[in-house]
Short mmCIF file of C-alpha atoms in Angstrom, two decimals:
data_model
loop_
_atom_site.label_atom_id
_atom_site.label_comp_id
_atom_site.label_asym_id
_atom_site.label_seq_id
_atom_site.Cartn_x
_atom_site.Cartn_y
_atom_site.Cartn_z
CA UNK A 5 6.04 7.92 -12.89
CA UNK A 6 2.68 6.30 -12.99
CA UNK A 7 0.17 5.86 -10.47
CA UNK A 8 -2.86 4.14 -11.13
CA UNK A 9 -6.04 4.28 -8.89
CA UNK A 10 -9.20 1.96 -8.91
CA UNK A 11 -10.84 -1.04 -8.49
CA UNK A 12 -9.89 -4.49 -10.21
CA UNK A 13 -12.63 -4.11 -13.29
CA UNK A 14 -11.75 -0.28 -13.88
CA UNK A 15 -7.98 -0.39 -14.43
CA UNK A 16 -6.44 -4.03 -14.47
CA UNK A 17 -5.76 -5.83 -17.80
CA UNK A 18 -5.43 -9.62 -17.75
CA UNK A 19 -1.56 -8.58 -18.07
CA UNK A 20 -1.34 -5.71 -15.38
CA UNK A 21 -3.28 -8.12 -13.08
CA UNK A 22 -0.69 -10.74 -13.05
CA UNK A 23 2.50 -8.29 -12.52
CA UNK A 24 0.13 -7.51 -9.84
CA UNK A 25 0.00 -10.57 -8.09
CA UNK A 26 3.79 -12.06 -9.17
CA UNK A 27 5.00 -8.37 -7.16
CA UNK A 28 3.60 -9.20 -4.20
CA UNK A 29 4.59 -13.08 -4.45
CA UNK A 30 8.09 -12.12 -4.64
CA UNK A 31 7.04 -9.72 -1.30
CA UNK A 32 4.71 -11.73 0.67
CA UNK A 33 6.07 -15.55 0.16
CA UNK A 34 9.79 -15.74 -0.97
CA UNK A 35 11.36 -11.83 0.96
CA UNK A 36 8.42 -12.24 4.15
CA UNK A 37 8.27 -15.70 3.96
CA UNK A 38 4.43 -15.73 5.06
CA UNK A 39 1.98 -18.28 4.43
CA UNK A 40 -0.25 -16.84 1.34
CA UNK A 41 -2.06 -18.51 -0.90
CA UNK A 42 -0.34 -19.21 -4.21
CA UNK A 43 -0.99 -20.38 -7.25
CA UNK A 44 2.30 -20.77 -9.31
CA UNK A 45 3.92 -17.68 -8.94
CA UNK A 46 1.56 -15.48 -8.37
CA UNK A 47 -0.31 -14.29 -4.75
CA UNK A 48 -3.88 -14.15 -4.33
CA UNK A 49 -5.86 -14.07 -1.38
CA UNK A 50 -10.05 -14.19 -0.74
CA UNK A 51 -10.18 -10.68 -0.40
CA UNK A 52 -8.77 -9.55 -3.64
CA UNK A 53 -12.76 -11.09 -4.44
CA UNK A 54 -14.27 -8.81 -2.36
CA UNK A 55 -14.02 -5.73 -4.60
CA UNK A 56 -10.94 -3.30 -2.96
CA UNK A 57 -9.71 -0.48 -4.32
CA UNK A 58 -5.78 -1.22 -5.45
CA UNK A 59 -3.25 1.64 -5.87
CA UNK A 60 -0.11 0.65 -8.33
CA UNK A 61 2.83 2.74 -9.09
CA UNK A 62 4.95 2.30 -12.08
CA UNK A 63 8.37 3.71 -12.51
CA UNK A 64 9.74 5.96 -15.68
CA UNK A 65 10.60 2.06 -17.45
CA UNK A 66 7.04 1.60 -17.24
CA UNK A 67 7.74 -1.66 -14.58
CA UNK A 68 5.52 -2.19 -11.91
CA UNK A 69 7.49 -0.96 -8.37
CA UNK A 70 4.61 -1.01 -5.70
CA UNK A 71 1.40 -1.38 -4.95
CA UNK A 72 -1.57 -1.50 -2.23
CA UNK A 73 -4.84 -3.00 -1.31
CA UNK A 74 -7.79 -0.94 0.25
CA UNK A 75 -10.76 -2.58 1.91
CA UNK A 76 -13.54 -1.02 3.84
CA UNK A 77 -13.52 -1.99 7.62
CA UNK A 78 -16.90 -2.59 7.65
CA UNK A 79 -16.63 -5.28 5.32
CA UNK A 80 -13.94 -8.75 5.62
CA UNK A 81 -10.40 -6.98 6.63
CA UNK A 82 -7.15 -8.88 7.07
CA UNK A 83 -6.90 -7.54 10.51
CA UNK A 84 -9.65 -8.85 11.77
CA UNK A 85 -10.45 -11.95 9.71
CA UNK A 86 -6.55 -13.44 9.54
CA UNK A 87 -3.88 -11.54 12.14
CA UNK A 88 -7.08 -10.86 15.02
CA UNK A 89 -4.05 -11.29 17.34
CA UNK A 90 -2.20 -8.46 16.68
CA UNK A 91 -5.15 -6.05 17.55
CA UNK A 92 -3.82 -7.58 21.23
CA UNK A 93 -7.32 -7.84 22.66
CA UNK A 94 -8.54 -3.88 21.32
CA UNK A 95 -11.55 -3.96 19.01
CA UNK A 96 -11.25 -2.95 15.97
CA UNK A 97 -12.26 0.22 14.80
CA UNK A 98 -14.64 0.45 11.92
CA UNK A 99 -16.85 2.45 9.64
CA UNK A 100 -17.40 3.96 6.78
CA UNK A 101 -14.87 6.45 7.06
CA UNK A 102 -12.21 4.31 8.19
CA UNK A 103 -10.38 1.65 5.62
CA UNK A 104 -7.71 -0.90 5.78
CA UNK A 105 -4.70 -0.84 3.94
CA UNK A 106 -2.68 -3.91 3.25
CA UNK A 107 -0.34 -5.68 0.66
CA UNK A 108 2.11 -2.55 1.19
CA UNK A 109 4.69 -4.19 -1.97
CA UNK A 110 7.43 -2.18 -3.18
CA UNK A 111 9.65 -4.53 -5.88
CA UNK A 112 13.68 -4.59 -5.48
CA UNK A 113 13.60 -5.72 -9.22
CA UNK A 114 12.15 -2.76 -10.88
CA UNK A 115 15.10 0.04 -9.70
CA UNK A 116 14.91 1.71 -13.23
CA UNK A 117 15.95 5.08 -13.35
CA UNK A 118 14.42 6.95 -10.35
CA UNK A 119 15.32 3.63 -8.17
CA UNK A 120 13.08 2.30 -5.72
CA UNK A 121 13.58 4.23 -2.63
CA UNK A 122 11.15 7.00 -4.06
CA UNK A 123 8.21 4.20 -4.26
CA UNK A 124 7.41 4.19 -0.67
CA UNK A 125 6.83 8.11 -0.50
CA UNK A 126 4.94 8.07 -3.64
CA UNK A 127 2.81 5.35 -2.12
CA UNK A 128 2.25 7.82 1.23
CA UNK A 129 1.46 10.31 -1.61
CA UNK A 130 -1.10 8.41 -3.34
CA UNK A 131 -2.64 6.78 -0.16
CA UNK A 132 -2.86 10.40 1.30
CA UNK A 133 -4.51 11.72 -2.00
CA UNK A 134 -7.10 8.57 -1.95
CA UNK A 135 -8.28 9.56 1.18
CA UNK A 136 -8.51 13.10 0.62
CA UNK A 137 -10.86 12.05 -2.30
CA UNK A 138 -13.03 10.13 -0.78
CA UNK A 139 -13.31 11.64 2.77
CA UNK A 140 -11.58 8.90 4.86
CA UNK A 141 -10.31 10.23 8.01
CA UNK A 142 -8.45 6.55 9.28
CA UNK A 143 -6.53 4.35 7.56
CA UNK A 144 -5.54 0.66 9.38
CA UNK A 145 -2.02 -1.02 8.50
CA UNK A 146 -0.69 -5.09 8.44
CA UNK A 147 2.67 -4.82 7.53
CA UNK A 148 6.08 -5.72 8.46
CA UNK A 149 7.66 -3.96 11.73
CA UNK A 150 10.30 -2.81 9.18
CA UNK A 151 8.28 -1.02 6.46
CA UNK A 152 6.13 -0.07 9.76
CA UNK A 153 9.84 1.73 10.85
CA UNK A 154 10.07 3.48 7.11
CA UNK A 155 7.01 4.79 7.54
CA UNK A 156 7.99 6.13 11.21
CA UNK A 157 10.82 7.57 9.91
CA UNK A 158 9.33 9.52 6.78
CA UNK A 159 7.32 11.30 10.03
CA UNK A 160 3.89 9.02 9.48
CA UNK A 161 1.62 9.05 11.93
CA UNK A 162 1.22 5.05 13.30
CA UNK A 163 -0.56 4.31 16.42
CA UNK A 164 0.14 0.66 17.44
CA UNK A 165 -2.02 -1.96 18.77
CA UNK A 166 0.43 -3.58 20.29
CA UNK A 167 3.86 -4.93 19.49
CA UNK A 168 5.02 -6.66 16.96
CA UNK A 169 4.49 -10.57 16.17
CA UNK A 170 6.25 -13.19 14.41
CA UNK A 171 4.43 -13.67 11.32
CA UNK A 172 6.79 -15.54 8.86
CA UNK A 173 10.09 -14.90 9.06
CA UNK A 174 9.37 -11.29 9.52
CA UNK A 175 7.93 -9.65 12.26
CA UNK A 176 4.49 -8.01 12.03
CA UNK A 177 2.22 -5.10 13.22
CA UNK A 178 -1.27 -3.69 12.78
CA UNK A 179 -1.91 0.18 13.25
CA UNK A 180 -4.05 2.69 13.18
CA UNK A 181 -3.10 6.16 10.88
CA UNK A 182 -4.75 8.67 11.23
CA UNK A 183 -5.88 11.26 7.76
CA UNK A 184 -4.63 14.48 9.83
CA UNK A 185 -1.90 17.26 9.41
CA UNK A 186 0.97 15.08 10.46
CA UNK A 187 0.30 12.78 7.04
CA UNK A 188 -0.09 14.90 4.82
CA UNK A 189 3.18 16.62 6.31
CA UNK A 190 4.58 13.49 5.79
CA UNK A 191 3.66 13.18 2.24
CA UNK A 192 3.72 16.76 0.77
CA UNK A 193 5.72 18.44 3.68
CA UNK A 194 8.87 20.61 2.39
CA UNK A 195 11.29 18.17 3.95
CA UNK A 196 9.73 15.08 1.87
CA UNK A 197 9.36 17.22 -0.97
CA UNK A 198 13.13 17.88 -1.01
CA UNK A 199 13.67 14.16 -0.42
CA UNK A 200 11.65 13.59 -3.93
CA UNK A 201 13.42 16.34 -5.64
CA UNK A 202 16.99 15.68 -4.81
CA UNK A 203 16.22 11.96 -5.87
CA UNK A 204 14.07 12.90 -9.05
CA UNK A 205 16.06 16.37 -9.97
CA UNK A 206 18.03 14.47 -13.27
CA UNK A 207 15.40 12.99 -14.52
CA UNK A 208 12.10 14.12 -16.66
CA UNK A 209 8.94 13.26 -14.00
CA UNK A 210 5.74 13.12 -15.37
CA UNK A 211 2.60 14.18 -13.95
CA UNK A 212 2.02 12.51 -10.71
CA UNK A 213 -1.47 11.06 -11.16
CA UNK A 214 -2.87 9.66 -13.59
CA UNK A 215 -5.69 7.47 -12.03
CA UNK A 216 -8.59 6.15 -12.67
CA UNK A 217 -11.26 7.58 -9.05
CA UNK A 218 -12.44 4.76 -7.56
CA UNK A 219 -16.25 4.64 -6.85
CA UNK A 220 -17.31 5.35 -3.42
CA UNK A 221 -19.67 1.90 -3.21
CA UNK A 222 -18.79 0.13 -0.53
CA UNK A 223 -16.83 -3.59 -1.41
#
């Protein structure tokens, strides 16, 4: 297992880039069915310009299995520059210790050894361990109401704006998550931790991180 933390210019080659983008293609246009922009097969939005920090997770094959966008709130967001609605009338929080997280992208393609259904935790894991690093103490989520119901489930802490909305063929939600006791639980807690293990137990893991720290300049 690899998980690989930074900006764009501090850990993407031109070829790591492009898995980057054809991942969440096969995600956000052709399983969500949303309306991205595209170019071929590969998805690409404005704000992958505006410098955010990316987390990627490859499995034991060395494939690419997930992956994450971070932008500052103070800065463009997808919450409130393209789904405003789903904030259903609340502002917005922002500042600098408060980020967004969005193009949540586990692949269905790369199974390899571990199979996917560890990806999502590891993601918690690595999302947890980002803000821990750089002091964040609120995260805000776009994703689908069903990876929205994973994330429930694994005991993360999501504080709605409102209900879902069809976005898509999927529905969608925004929330707030809070960096507290209750995530990390979900993350590093015993139960999780036995979740990991009992998946992971046959198989050589190596070390969890191996990332590249992200600066702390703002996007």
């Amino acid at each position: 297992m690899q998980v690989v933390i930074g900006r764009r210019q501090e850990v993407f080659t031109p070829q790591s880039e492009q898995e980057l983008f054809r991942l969440r293609y096969q995600v956000f246009k052709e399983r969500l069915g949303w309306e991205v922009p595209v170019i071929g097969d590969q998805e690409k939005d404005y704000f992958d310009d505006c410098n955010p920090i990316y987390i990627t997770l490859r499995n034991t094959d060395k494939q690419l299995a997930a992956c994450a966008r971070l932008l500052p709130s103070d800065g463009p967001t997808m919450l409130q520059d393209v789904f405003p609605q789903l904030l259903h009338g609340h502002q917005m929080p922002s500042g600098p210790k408060i980020w967004e997280l969005s193009r949540f992208a586990v692949s269905k393609q790369t199974v390899g050894r571990h199979g996917f259904t560890t990806m999502p935790i590891r993601l918690i894991q690595a999302i947890v361990q980002l803000a821990d690093d750089m002091g964040l103490e609120q995260y805000l989520a776009v994703t689908s109401a069903a990876f929205e119901k994973m994330l429930v489930k694994l005991g993360v802490p999501c504080i709605r704006f409102g209900p879902p909305m069809q976005v898509g063929i999927e529905k969608t939600v925004a929330f707030a998550i809070p960096v507290n006791q209750q995530l990390r639980l979900a993350a590093f807690g015993d139960q999780t931790l036995t979740i990991l293990d009992e998946m992971e137990k046959r198989q050589p893991v190596k070390p969890f991180f191996e990332p590249t720290r992200p600066s702390r300049e703002a996007a």
